[in-house]
Coordinates of C-alpha atoms in Angstrom, one line a residue:
M1 CA 135.5 -84.3 86.7
T2 CA 134.7 -88.0 86.9
T3 CA 131.3 -88.7 85.5
G4 CA 131.3 -92.4 84.5
R5 CA 132.3 -95.5 86.3
E6 CA 136.1 -96.2 86.2
S7 CA 137.5 -99.6 87.1
T8 CA 140.6 -100.1 89.2
F9 CA 143.8 -101.1 87.4
Y10 CA 145.7 -103.8 89.1
L11 CA 149.5 -104.3 89.0
P12 CA 150.5 -108.0 89.2
L13 CA 152.2 -107.2 92.5
R14 CA 151.5 -107.7 96.2
E15 CA 151.9 -104.7 98.4
R16 CA 154.3 -106.5 100.8
V17 CA 156.5 -107.5 97.8
A18 CA 156.6 -103.9 96.6
L19 CA 157.5 -102.6 100.0
R20 CA 160.3 -105.1 100.4
F21 CA 161.8 -104.0 97.1
L22 CA 161.6 -100.3 97.9
L23 CA 163.0 -100.7 101.4
E24 CA 165.4 -103.7 101.0
A25 CA 166.0 -103.9 97.2
H26 CA 164.7 -107.5 97.3
V27 CA 163.7 -108.8 93.9
P28 CA 160.8 -111.3 93.8
D29 CA 161.2 -114.6 91.9
L30 CA 158.0 -114.4 89.9
G31 CA 158.3 -112.8 86.5
A32 CA 154.8 -111.3 86.9
E33 CA 155.8 -109.5 90.1
R34 CA 159.0 -108.3 88.5
A35 CA 156.9 -106.8 85.8
G36 CA 154.6 -105.3 88.4
L37 CA 157.6 -103.6 90.0
F38 CA 158.6 -102.2 86.6
G39 CA 155.1 -100.9 86.1
L40 CA 155.2 -99.3 89.6
L41 CA 158.5 -97.5 88.9
L42 CA 157.3 -96.4 85.4
L43 CA 154.2 -94.9 87.0
V44 CA 156.4 -93.0 89.4
R45 CA 158.6 -91.6 86.6
K46 CA 155.6 -90.9 84.3
P47 CA 152.5 -90.2 86.4
S48 CA 150.5 -89.2 83.3
L49 CA 151.0 -92.5 81.6
S50 CA 147.8 -93.9 80.2
R51 CA 146.4 -97.2 81.4
A52 CA 146.8 -98.8 78.0
E53 CA 150.5 -97.8 77.9
L54 CA 151.0 -99.0 81.5
A55 CA 149.4 -102.4 80.7
R56 CA 151.5 -102.9 77.5
A57 CA 154.7 -102.0 79.4
V58 CA 153.9 -104.5 82.2
F59 CA 153.1 -107.3 79.7
D60 CA 156.3 -106.7 77.7
A61 CA 158.4 -106.4 80.9
E62 CA 157.4 -109.8 82.2
R63 CA 158.7 -111.5 79.1
T64 CA 162.0 -109.6 79.4
L65 CA 162.5 -110.0 83.2
A66 CA 161.1 -113.4 83.9
G67 CA 164.2 -115.4 82.9
E68 CA 166.9 -113.0 84.3
S69 CA 168.7 -113.5 87.6
P70 CA 167.6 -111.4 90.6
A71 CA 170.8 -109.4 90.5
V72 CA 170.3 -108.4 86.8
V73 CA 166.7 -107.5 87.4
G74 CA 167.6 -105.5 90.5
N75 CA 170.3 -103.6 88.7
S76 CA 168.0 -102.9 85.7
L77 CA 165.2 -101.6 87.9
A78 CA 167.5 -99.5 90.0
A79 CA 169.1 -98.0 86.9
F80 CA 165.6 -97.2 85.6
C81 CA 164.4 -95.6 88.9
P82 CA 166.5 -96.0 92.1
P83 CA 164.2 -97.5 94.8
D84 CA 165.9 -95.6 97.6
E85 CA 164.6 -92.3 96.0
V86 CA 161.0 -93.5 96.0
D87 CA 158.9 -92.6 99.1
P88 CA 156.3 -95.4 99.7
A89 CA 153.8 -92.9 101.0
D90 CA 154.1 -90.8 97.8
V91 CA 153.7 -94.0 95.8
A92 CA 150.5 -94.9 97.7
S93 CA 149.1 -91.4 97.1
L94 CA 149.9 -91.6 93.4
M95 CA 148.3 -95.0 93.0
A96 CA 145.1 -93.8 94.7
T97 CA 145.0 -90.8 92.5
R98 CA 145.4 -92.8 89.3
G99 CA 143.1 -95.7 90.4
V100 CA 146.0 -98.2 90.5
A101 CA 146.1 -100.9 93.1
F102 CA 148.1 -103.9 94.3
V103 CA 146.7 -107.4 94.0
A104 CA 145.3 -108.9 97.2
D105 CA 147.3 -111.9 98.6
D106 CA 144.4 -114.3 98.2
T107 CA 143.8 -113.3 94.5
F108 CA 147.5 -113.6 93.7
E109 CA 148.0 -116.9 95.5
G110 CA 144.9 -118.2 93.5
L111 CA 147.0 -117.8 90.3
A112 CA 144.5 -115.3 88.9
W113 CA 147.4 -113.7 87.1
R114 CA 148.5 -116.7 85.1
G115 CA 147.4 -117.6 81.6
P116 CA 147.7 -120.9 79.7
D117 CA 151.2 -120.0 78.6
G118 CA 152.4 -119.3 82.2
F119 CA 152.6 -115.6 81.6
L120 CA 150.1 -112.9 82.6
S121 CA 146.6 -113.7 81.4
P122 CA 144.7 -111.3 79.2
D123 CA 141.9 -111.7 81.7
F124 CA 144.1 -110.7 84.6
Q125 CA 142.4 -107.4 85.3
R126 CA 138.9 -108.9 85.2
A127 CA 139.9 -111.7 87.5
C128 CA 141.3 -109.1 90.0
Q129 CA 138.3 -106.8 89.8
D130 CA 135.7 -109.5 90.2
S131 CA 134.9 -109.8 94.0
L132 CA 131.5 -111.5 93.5
I133 CA 131.0 -115.2 93.9
A134 CA 128.2 -117.4 92.7
F135 CA 125.7 -118.8 95.2
D136 CA 123.3 -121.6 94.4
L137 CA 120.1 -120.2 95.9
P138 CA 117.2 -122.7 96.4
V139 CA 113.9 -121.5 95.0
F140 CA 111.0 -122.8 96.9
R141 CA 108.4 -123.7 94.2
E142 CA 107.1 -127.0 93.1
R143 CA 109.6 -129.7 92.3
D144 CA 110.5 -130.4 88.7
E145 CA 108.4 -133.4 87.8
L146 CA 111.1 -134.9 85.6
T147 CA 114.1 -134.6 87.9
D148 CA 112.3 -134.4 91.3
R149 CA 114.6 -131.6 92.2
V150 CA 113.9 -128.3 94.0
P151 CA 114.4 -125.5 91.4
R152 CA 117.5 -123.3 92.1
T153 CA 118.9 -120.0 90.8
I154 CA 122.4 -118.6 90.7
V155 CA 122.9 -115.4 92.6
R156 CA 126.2 -113.4 92.4
G157 CA 127.2 -111.5 95.5
T158 CA 130.1 -110.6 97.8
S159 CA 131.3 -113.2 100.3
D160 CA 129.4 -111.3 103.0
Q161 CA 126.1 -111.4 101.0
V162 CA 126.5 -115.1 100.2
R163 CA 127.2 -115.9 103.9
A164 CA 124.1 -114.0 104.9
L165 CA 122.0 -115.7 102.2
S166 CA 123.2 -119.1 103.3
A167 CA 122.3 -118.5 106.9
I168 CA 118.9 -116.9 106.4
T169 CA 117.6 -119.4 103.8
A170 CA 118.8 -122.3 105.9
D171 CA 115.9 -121.6 108.3
L172 CA 113.5 -118.9 107.5
G173 CA 111.9 -119.2 110.9
D174 CA 115.2 -118.0 112.6
R175 CA 116.1 -114.5 113.6
Y176 CA 119.1 -112.5 112.4
A177 CA 120.6 -109.0 112.9
V178 CA 122.6 -107.9 109.8
D179 CA 125.0 -105.0 110.6
A180 CA 126.0 -103.7 107.2
Y181 CA 128.2 -100.7 106.3
A182 CA 126.8 -98.2 103.8
G183 CA 126.9 -99.4 100.2
T184 CA 127.5 -103.1 101.0
G185 CA 124.3 -104.3 99.3
K186 CA 121.4 -104.7 101.7
T187 CA 119.0 -104.1 98.9
H188 CA 120.7 -106.8 96.7
L189 CA 120.4 -109.2 99.7
T190 CA 116.7 -108.4 100.1
L191 CA 115.9 -108.8 96.4
A192 CA 117.7 -112.2 96.4
L193 CA 115.7 -113.4 99.3
F194 CA 112.4 -112.5 97.5
D195 CA 113.7 -114.5 94.5
T196 CA 113.5 -117.7 96.7
G197 CA 109.7 -117.7 96.2
R198 CA 109.1 -117.9 100.0
R199 CA 106.8 -115.5 101.9
F200 CA 108.6 -112.3 102.9
T201 CA 107.5 -108.9 104.0
Y202 CA 109.8 -105.9 103.5
L203 CA 109.4 -103.3 106.3
T204 CA 110.9 -99.8 106.3
P205 CA 110.4 -96.6 108.3
W206 CA 110.2 -94.4 105.1
Q207 CA 107.5 -94.1 102.5
A208 CA 110.1 -93.0 99.9
Q209 CA 112.2 -96.1 100.6
R210 CA 109.2 -98.3 100.2
E211 CA 108.4 -96.8 96.8
A212 CA 112.1 -97.2 95.7
F213 CA 112.0 -100.9 96.7
R214 CA 108.7 -101.4 94.8
R215 CA 110.3 -100.0 91.6
R216 CA 113.2 -102.3 91.9
A217 CA 111.4 -105.4 93.1
G218 CA 108.6 -105.7 90.5
R219 CA 105.8 -107.9 91.8
A220 CA 107.6 -108.6 95.0
G221 CA 107.3 -104.9 95.8
D222 CA 103.7 -105.5 96.7
E223 CA 105.1 -107.0 99.9
A224 CA 106.7 -103.7 101.0
V225 CA 105.1 -102.0 104.0
T226 CA 106.0 -98.9 106.1
L227 CA 106.3 -99.4 109.8
A228 CA 103.7 -96.6 110.3
D229 CA 101.2 -98.4 108.1
L230 CA 101.9 -101.7 110.0
A231 CA 101.4 -99.9 113.4
A232 CA 98.0 -98.5 112.2
R233 CA 96.9 -102.0 111.0
M234 CA 97.9 -103.5 114.3
A235 CA 96.0 -100.9 116.3
R236 CA 92.8 -101.6 114.3
T237 CA 93.2 -105.4 114.6
F238 CA 93.8 -105.2 118.4
V239 CA 90.7 -103.0 119.0
R240 CA 88.5 -105.3 116.9
A241 CA 89.7 -108.4 118.7
S242 CA 90.1 -107.2 122.2
G243 CA 86.5 -106.7 123.2
T244 CA 87.4 -103.5 125.1
R245 CA 85.3 -100.3 125.4
W246 CA 87.3 -98.6 122.6
T247 CA 84.9 -97.5 120.0
K248 CA 87.7 -96.9 117.4
A249 CA 91.3 -97.6 117.1
P250 CA 93.9 -95.0 118.1
R251 CA 95.5 -93.4 115.0
R252 CA 98.1 -90.9 114.1
Q253 CA 96.9 -87.3 114.1
E254 CA 98.2 -83.7 114.3
A255 CA 97.6 -81.5 117.3
T256 CA 94.3 -79.5 117.1
R257 CA 95.1 -77.3 120.1
T258 CA 98.1 -75.4 121.2
V259 CA 100.2 -76.6 124.2
A260 CA 99.0 -73.5 126.1
E261 CA 95.4 -74.4 125.5
Q262 CA 96.0 -78.0 126.5
A263 CA 97.7 -76.9 129.7
T264 CA 94.8 -74.7 130.7
M265 CA 92.3 -77.4 130.0
M266 CA 94.3 -79.9 132.2
G267 CA 94.5 -77.3 135.0
I268 CA 98.3 -77.4 135.1
P269 CA 99.7 -74.8 137.5
S270 CA 103.0 -72.9 137.2
I271 CA 105.9 -74.9 138.8
G272 CA 108.9 -72.8 139.9
R273 CA 109.8 -70.5 137.0
D274 CA 108.0 -72.7 134.5
T275 CA 104.6 -71.5 133.2
P276 CA 101.8 -74.1 132.7
E277 CA 102.7 -74.3 129.0
A278 CA 106.4 -74.9 129.9
V279 CA 105.4 -77.7 132.3
L280 CA 103.3 -79.5 129.7
S281 CA 106.1 -79.0 127.1
R282 CA 108.6 -80.7 129.4
A283 CA 106.1 -83.5 130.0
L284 CA 105.4 -84.1 126.3
E285 CA 109.2 -84.2 125.6
A286 CA 109.6 -86.7 128.4
I287 CA 106.8 -88.8 126.8
R288 CA 108.8 -88.8 123.6
R289 CA 111.9 -90.1 125.3
W290 CA 110.0 -92.7 127.2
C291 CA 108.4 -93.9 123.9
G292 CA 111.8 -94.8 122.6
S293 CA 112.8 -96.8 125.7
E294 CA 112.0 -100.2 127.1
D295 CA 110.6 -98.7 130.3
R296 CA 107.0 -99.6 131.1
R297 CA 106.3 -96.4 133.1
I298 CA 107.3 -92.8 132.7
G299 CA 109.8 -91.8 135.3
Y300 CA 112.3 -89.1 136.4
R301 CA 114.9 -90.5 134.0
H302 CA 112.9 -89.4 131.0
F303 CA 113.1 -85.7 131.9
H304 CA 115.8 -83.1 131.4
W305 CA 115.3 -81.1 134.6
P306 CA 115.9 -77.3 134.7
D307 CA 118.7 -76.3 137.0
H308 CA 116.4 -74.1 139.1
L309 CA 113.8 -76.8 139.8
P310 CA 113.7 -78.1 143.4
V311 CA 113.8 -81.9 143.7
A312 CA 110.5 -81.9 145.5
E313 CA 108.7 -80.5 142.5
R314 CA 109.8 -83.3 140.1
A315 CA 107.0 -85.7 141.0
S316 CA 104.5 -83.1 139.7
Y317 CA 106.0 -83.2 136.2
V318 CA 105.9 -87.0 136.1
G319 CA 102.3 -86.9 137.2
W320 CA 101.3 -84.4 134.5
A321 CA 103.1 -86.6 131.9
V322 CA 101.2 -89.6 133.0
E323 CA 97.9 -87.7 132.8
A324 CA 98.7 -86.4 129.3
W325 CA 99.5 -89.9 128.1
E326 CA 96.2 -91.2 129.5
I327 CA 94.3 -88.5 127.6
M328 CA 96.1 -89.3 124.4
F329 CA 94.9 -92.9 124.5
A330 CA 91.7 -92.3 126.5
L331 CA 88.6 -94.6 126.1
D332 CA 86.3 -91.6 126.0
E333 CA 86.1 -88.4 124.1
R334 CA 89.0 -86.7 125.9
Q335 CA 91.5 -87.3 123.1
E336 CA 89.5 -85.4 120.6
R337 CA 88.6 -82.7 123.0
F338 CA 92.1 -82.0 124.2
G339 CA 93.6 -82.4 120.7
F340 CA 97.0 -83.9 121.6
P341 CA 99.1 -85.1 118.6
V342 CA 99.7 -88.8 118.2
R343 CA 102.9 -89.7 116.4
V344 CA 104.0 -93.1 115.2
Y345 CA 106.3 -93.6 118.2
H346 CA 103.3 -92.9 120.5
L347 CA 101.2 -95.5 118.8
V348 CA 104.0 -98.1 118.8
K349 CA 104.6 -97.6 122.5
W350 CA 100.9 -98.0 123.2
L351 CA 100.8 -101.2 121.1
D352 CA 103.6 -102.7 123.1
L353 CA 102.1 -101.7 126.5
V354 CA 98.7 -103.3 125.6
G355 CA 100.3 -106.5 124.4
A356 CA 99.3 -106.2 120.7
G357 CA 101.0 -108.6 118.2
V358 CA 102.5 -108.3 114.8
P359 CA 100.3 -110.2 112.3
D360 CA 101.6 -113.2 110.4
M361 CA 103.5 -111.8 107.5
G362 CA 105.9 -114.5 106.7
T363 CA 109.6 -113.8 107.3
L364 CA 110.0 -110.1 108.1
L365 CA 112.9 -108.2 106.4
I366 CA 113.2 -104.9 108.4
D367 CA 115.4 -102.2 106.9
E368 CA 117.0 -99.2 108.6
A369 CA 116.9 -101.2 111.8
H370 CA 119.5 -98.9 113.4
D371 CA 116.7 -96.4 114.0
L372 CA 114.2 -99.0 115.5
P373 CA 113.0 -97.8 118.9
A374 CA 112.9 -100.3 121.7
P375 CA 109.1 -100.9 121.6
W376 CA 109.3 -102.2 118.0
L377 CA 112.0 -104.7 119.1
S378 CA 109.7 -105.7 122.0
L379 CA 106.8 -106.3 119.5
L380 CA 109.2 -108.3 117.3
R381 CA 110.2 -110.6 120.1
R382 CA 106.6 -111.6 120.4
Y383 CA 106.3 -112.4 116.6
P384 CA 106.0 -116.1 116.1
G385 CA 107.9 -116.2 112.8
G386 CA 111.4 -115.4 111.7
Y387 CA 112.8 -112.0 110.9
V388 CA 115.9 -110.2 109.6
V389 CA 116.7 -106.8 110.9
M390 CA 119.2 -104.9 108.7
G391 CA 121.0 -101.7 109.6
D392 CA 124.1 -99.7 109.9
P393 CA 124.8 -98.6 113.5
Y394 CA 127.0 -95.8 112.1
Q395 CA 123.9 -94.3 110.3
H396 CA 122.0 -93.9 113.6
L397 CA 121.9 -90.0 113.7
A398 CA 119.9 -89.7 116.9
T399 CA 121.6 -89.5 120.2
G400 CA 122.0 -92.6 122.3
R401 CA 122.9 -96.1 121.2
T402 CA 121.3 -98.2 118.5
A403 CA 118.8 -100.7 120.0
R404 CA 119.5 -104.4 119.1
P405 CA 117.3 -107.4 119.3
H406 CA 118.5 -109.7 122.0
D407 CA 117.3 -112.9 120.3
A408 CA 118.8 -112.4 116.9
K409 CA 122.0 -114.0 115.5
P410 CA 124.6 -111.5 114.3
L411 CA 125.7 -111.3 110.7
G412 CA 128.0 -108.6 109.1
M413 CA 128.5 -107.1 105.7
V414 CA 131.7 -104.9 105.3
E415 CA 132.6 -105.0 101.6
S416 CA 131.3 -102.0 99.7
V417 CA 129.9 -102.5 96.2
R418 CA 129.4 -98.7 95.8
A419 CA 132.8 -97.1 96.4
G420 CA 136.3 -98.2 95.6
E421 CA 139.1 -98.9 98.1
Q422 CA 140.8 -95.6 97.2
M423 CA 138.4 -93.7 99.4
M424 CA 138.2 -96.1 102.3
P425 CA 141.2 -94.8 104.2
L426 CA 139.3 -91.5 104.6
V427 CA 136.1 -93.3 105.8
R428 CA 138.1 -95.4 108.2
S429 CA 139.8 -92.3 109.6
V430 CA 136.4 -90.7 110.2
L431 CA 135.1 -93.8 112.0
R432 CA 138.2 -94.0 114.2
R433 CA 137.0 -90.7 115.7
H434 CA 134.0 -92.5 117.1
S435 CA 134.2 -93.2 120.8
E436 CA 133.7 -96.9 120.3
A437 CA 133.8 -99.4 117.4
L438 CA 130.2 -100.3 116.5
M439 CA 131.2 -103.1 114.1
P440 CA 134.1 -105.6 114.7
D441 CA 135.6 -105.3 111.2
D442 CA 136.6 -102.3 109.1
I443 CA 134.8 -101.3 105.9
V444 CA 136.4 -102.5 102.7
G445 CA 136.1 -100.9 99.3
S446 CA 135.0 -102.4 96.0
R447 CA 137.7 -104.1 94.0
D448 CA 136.4 -103.0 90.6
R449 CA 135.5 -99.3 91.2
V450 CA 137.8 -96.3 91.4
T451 CA 136.6 -93.6 93.8
R452 CA 138.7 -90.5 94.1
H453 CA 138.5 -87.5 96.3
R454 CA 139.2 -83.9 95.5
L455 CA 139.9 -81.0 97.9
F456 CA 138.6 -77.5 97.4
G457 CA 139.5 -74.2 99.0
D458 CA 137.5 -71.4 100.5
N459 CA 137.2 -69.5 97.2
A460 CA 136.7 -72.5 95.0
I461 CA 135.1 -71.5 91.6
E462 CA 135.0 -74.9 89.9
L463 CA 132.5 -77.0 91.8
P464 CA 130.6 -80.1 90.5
T465 CA 127.4 -79.3 88.7
A466 CA 126.1 -82.9 88.8
G467 CA 125.6 -85.5 91.5
L468 CA 124.8 -84.7 95.1
R469 CA 125.6 -81.6 97.3
V470 CA 125.3 -82.2 101.0
Y471 CA 124.9 -79.4 103.6
G472 CA 125.0 -79.1 107.4
S473 CA 123.2 -75.8 107.3
L474 CA 119.8 -74.9 105.8
W475 CA 121.0 -71.4 105.1
S476 CA 124.1 -72.5 103.2
M477 CA 121.9 -74.7 101.1
L478 CA 119.4 -71.8 100.5
E479 CA 122.3 -69.5 99.4
Q480 CA 123.8 -71.9 97.0
A481 CA 120.4 -73.0 95.6
L482 CA 119.7 -69.3 94.7
R483 CA 123.1 -69.0 93.0
L484 CA 122.4 -72.2 91.0
K485 CA 119.0 -70.8 90.0
D486 CA 120.5 -67.5 88.8
A487 CA 123.2 -69.4 86.9
K488 CA 120.5 -71.6 85.3
V489 CA 122.1 -74.8 86.6
P490 CA 119.5 -77.6 86.8
Y491 CA 118.9 -78.4 90.5
R492 CA 116.5 -80.2 92.7
F493 CA 116.2 -80.7 96.5
V494 CA 115.9 -83.9 98.4
E495 CA 112.2 -84.0 99.4
A496 CA 112.8 -84.0 103.1
S497 CA 115.3 -81.2 102.9
A498 CA 112.9 -79.1 100.8
V499 CA 110.3 -79.4 103.5
Q500 CA 112.7 -78.2 106.2
L501 CA 114.0 -75.4 103.9
V502 CA 110.5 -74.1 103.2
K503 CA 109.5 -74.1 106.9
A504 CA 112.6 -72.4 108.1
T505 CA 112.6 -69.8 105.3
Q506 CA 109.0 -69.0 105.9
D507 CA 109.7 -68.5 109.6
A508 CA 112.6 -66.2 108.7
I509 CA 110.5 -64.1 106.4
Q510 CA 107.7 -63.8 108.9
L511 CA 110.2 -62.9 111.7
H512 CA 111.8 -60.2 109.5
M513 CA 108.5 -58.7 108.1
H514 CA 106.1 -59.1 111.0
G515 CA 108.2 -60.1 114.1
D516 CA 106.3 -63.4 114.3
R517 CA 108.1 -65.8 116.8
P518 CA 109.6 -68.7 114.8
R519 CA 108.9 -72.3 115.5
H520 CA 111.5 -74.1 113.3
Y521 CA 114.5 -75.6 115.0
S522 CA 117.0 -73.5 113.0
L523 CA 115.5 -70.2 114.4
R524 CA 114.5 -71.5 117.8
G525 CA 115.7 -69.1 120.5
F526 CA 115.7 -66.0 118.3
A527 CA 112.8 -63.7 119.5
T528 CA 113.7 -60.8 117.2
W529 CA 115.0 -60.3 113.7
T530 CA 118.0 -58.4 115.1
D531 CA 119.0 -61.4 117.1
F532 CA 118.7 -63.8 114.2
A533 CA 120.5 -61.5 111.8
S534 CA 123.4 -61.1 114.3
H535 CA 123.6 -64.9 114.5
L536 CA 123.8 -65.2 110.7
V537 CA 126.6 -62.6 110.5
A538 CA 128.5 -64.2 113.4
S539 CA 128.3 -67.7 111.7
G540 CA 129.6 -66.3 108.4
R541 CA 126.3 -66.0 106.6
S542 CA 126.0 -62.3 106.3
R543 CA 124.8 -62.7 102.7
V544 CA 121.8 -64.6 103.9
A545 CA 120.9 -61.8 106.4
R546 CA 121.2 -59.2 103.6
L547 CA 119.0 -61.5 101.4
F548 CA 116.0 -61.1 103.8
E549 CA 116.7 -57.5 104.4
R550 CA 116.4 -56.9 100.7
Q551 CA 112.8 -58.1 100.9
F552 CA 113.3 -61.7 99.9
G553 CA 109.7 -62.9 100.4
H554 CA 107.3 -65.8 100.0
G555 CA 107.1 -65.2 96.2
N556 CA 110.9 -65.6 95.9
L557 CA 110.8 -68.8 97.9
Q558 CA 108.0 -70.2 95.8
A559 CA 109.9 -69.4 92.6
L560 CA 113.0 -71.2 94.0
M561 CA 110.9 -74.3 94.7
I562 CA 109.0 -74.2 91.4
G563 CA 112.3 -73.8 89.6
Q564 CA 113.5 -77.3 90.5
A565 CA 114.2 -79.6 87.5
R566 CA 111.4 -82.2 87.3
E567 CA 113.1 -84.6 85.0
G568 CA 116.5 -85.3 83.5
D569 CA 119.9 -84.8 85.1
A570 CA 120.1 -82.2 87.8
L571 CA 122.3 -81.4 90.8
T572 CA 120.6 -82.7 94.0
L573 CA 120.8 -80.6 97.1
G574 CA 120.2 -82.1 100.6
L575 CA 120.9 -81.9 104.3
L576 CA 123.3 -84.3 106.1
E577 CA 120.5 -86.0 108.0
D578 CA 118.5 -86.5 104.8
A579 CA 121.3 -88.2 102.8
K580 CA 120.2 -91.7 103.8
N581 CA 119.4 -94.1 101.0
L582 CA 121.0 -91.8 98.4
E583 CA 123.9 -92.5 96.1
A584 CA 125.6 -90.4 93.4
G585 CA 128.5 -90.6 91.1
T586 CA 129.8 -87.3 92.5
V587 CA 129.3 -86.0 96.1
Y588 CA 130.2 -82.6 97.3
M589 CA 130.3 -81.9 101.0
S590 CA 129.9 -78.3 101.9
P591 CA 132.2 -76.8 104.6
C592 CA 129.1 -76.4 106.8
C593 CA 128.9 -80.2 107.0
F594 CA 131.9 -79.8 109.4
S595 CA 130.5 -77.0 111.6
R596 CA 127.7 -76.7 114.1
P597 CA 126.6 -73.0 114.3
P598 CA 124.3 -72.0 117.2
G599 CA 120.7 -72.6 116.4
S600 CA 121.3 -75.7 114.3
R601 CA 119.7 -79.1 115.1
P602 CA 120.8 -80.0 118.6
T603 CA 122.8 -83.1 119.2
D604 CA 124.8 -84.3 122.1
G605 CA 128.1 -85.9 121.6
A606 CA 130.9 -85.9 119.1
D607 CA 129.7 -89.4 117.9
V608 CA 126.6 -88.0 116.2
A609 CA 128.8 -85.6 114.2
V610 CA 131.1 -88.4 113.2
R611 CA 128.2 -90.6 112.1
A612 CA 126.6 -87.7 110.0
V613 CA 129.9 -87.1 108.2
Y614 CA 130.3 -90.8 107.5
L615 CA 126.8 -91.0 106.2
A616 CA 127.4 -88.3 103.7
M617 CA 130.8 -89.6 102.6
T618 CA 129.5 -93.0 101.8
R619 CA 126.9 -91.8 99.3
V620 CA 129.7 -91.5 96.7
E621 CA 130.5 -93.9 93.8
N622 CA 133.2 -92.1 91.7
E623 CA 134.3 -88.7 93.1
L624 CA 134.1 -87.1 96.6
W625 CA 134.7 -83.3 97.0
L626 CA 135.9 -82.2 100.5
P627 CA 137.0 -78.9 102.0
Y628 CA 140.8 -78.8 102.0
D629 CA 140.8 -78.6 105.8
W630 CA 138.0 -81.1 106.4
D631 CA 140.0 -83.2 108.8
D632 CA 140.8 -80.2 111.1
R633 CA 137.1 -79.1 110.9
L634 CA 136.0 -82.6 111.9
L635 CA 138.4 -82.5 114.9
D636 CA 137.1 -79.1 115.9
L637 CA 133.5 -80.3 115.5
A638 CA 134.2 -83.2 117.8
H639 CA 135.6 -80.9 120.4
Q640 CA 132.5 -78.6 120.2
A641 CA 130.0 -81.4 120.8

C-alpha cells in the first residue's frame, strides 16, 4: 500500500514521438528521445524494473544511440523489443501503474532535458516535475526608506494561481469569481493574498473550515469569519441603525414547538387529504426553497404540489406560507410564542429583503461559493468594496444549479497540486457523465505526484487501514466501524458524519425497542421495525438488521463513539456529502458510494450522484481504492436518478 508521497518518473520522450515509433517505426533525431524509447521498451520487457535501474539504462542508452543513424537505432530497438508487438493501450496502463510519464511538449521544447554537455541533465527529473512558477507579489507596507521601493515577496504557484494573483492584486476593489477544481490550491491562493498586507476578510460557511484556516494562516486567521456569524452581526447592526420598532435583532434559533402545535395555533384547516400539520410542513418547505432563490415573494413555484390537490386550493398554501414567514420575523412577541425555527438561510433572506448591507471588511475572500444561495449574492452586489468568490461547481451537492455573481470577472484553476495525472483519466471520465460541462477546461493532474488506483472485489479481505474511507450509506459505515472496533484498528469519524450516524442509529434503536416513529432522513417513511428491517435486507444489509435484533442499544452506540482515536494516526470514516475540505494519502470508496438504496438522502438528477462521486475521488493524494465494477455502478446510479 502506498503510504508516502511518490514522484512521477519522466522518460525524456514526448507521447506523440512514442506513438509514431510504435505505429510507424519512426526513429526520432534527438538522442534523448531515442534513449526514452529504449527506456519505454525496457519497461515493457521488465515491468518490475526499479526506477534507479531505469534511469541508469536511459542515461547509458543516450550516449550509445545519439550518434547512430536512424536505421541502426530502429533495428537495434526492434531487435530488443519489436514495436509491432507492443499495444499502446497496454503501455499507457503500465506507465500509469508504475508512475512513469512522458514529457509535456512545452517542457521538452524548453530544453529542460539538456545539461551543459548536451546530454540529459542530472536535474532532468526535477525540471519535469516542477510545475510551479515564481510570482513577484507586491507587499503593501511602508516603502523602504533607502530604495523608495514597495516591498515585494516571491510566491511559488501554478500558472493558474499566478494568473489569479496577478488579476486580484492589480485592483483589490474589483470582483472575481474563481472556479477551481478540487485540489487546485484555493487555500494557497488565499494565504498568498493575505501575505500582501492588505485588508482581507476570509468568509466560509463552515466553522470547521474557519478553524482549519486559522491554524494555517497564523495571525491572518483572525480575519476568518463564518457566514452565519456575519449574518448575525448584520442583523444586529441593521436593527440598531434602522430606527424601527424591533426591540431586538432576529437570530438563529431552534423550534420550541412541534409543527402540529404551530398549525393549531395558526388555525390552519385541513386541505384536501392534507392535515393541518401537513399543510404547514409543505409551507415551511416552500419557505426553505424560496430562501435560496432570487424571488422577492413566495409563490406557487416554490411548492411541490401533491397529485391529489385541486388547483383552486394552491393559493391557500401560499397564504399560509406568507403568514408563517411574517410570524418568524414579527415585530411583536409572536415569534417566541409560536416557536418557529430560524435557520441561517431564513436570516439571510430577511437581510436581503429589508435591504441590509455587508459592513466594510476590506476585500472579501469567500470560500465554498458553489453553495452560496442567491440572497447572499444579492447582498454582495450591494457591497461597496471588492470581493473574490471561490468555489468548485462540481462540489455543489444540492439539487439545482450553482448561483454565480453577475458582476464578477471569471478566473479558473484546473491544475491539481494534490493528485497526479495518473488518476485524472478516471476523474475526467466521471465528469463526462455530467449533463453539461460546468467548467470550460478539463482538470489536470500534478506533474510531481504519483496517484494510483486499486480495484477491490466483493469479498476483499485486504483493505487500507489508514487514510479516509467514504460511504454512501450510514448503515454500511456503522457496520464497518463496528468491525474496525472489534479488530482494534484505530478509527475516527468525520464530525458531521458522526452526528448523522448517532441520530440515525438512535432512531433505529427506538424504532426497534419501542416502536417510536423515526425522524432521521435515512429512516423516513418506515413506520414499523418490520418495514425498516425488510428494507435493510432488501438493500443487502441483513447484518445491520440482525445487529439491532440482537439488542444493539444506546450503550453499544456510546461505546462505538467513545472508542474513536483522539490522537495519532487513525482511519477516518465519513459520508460522501461530508468529504468536503478533506484530503488523505489513501482514499477507499465503499461500494455503497455508487448505489442509492430507498430511504437514503433524496436527490433529483444523475448530476448530483456524479458530483458526489467526483467529490470523494478528489480527496486522494497517493492511492484510490474503487470497487472493481465502479464504472458500471455509476452508470446504473445515473439511470436510477
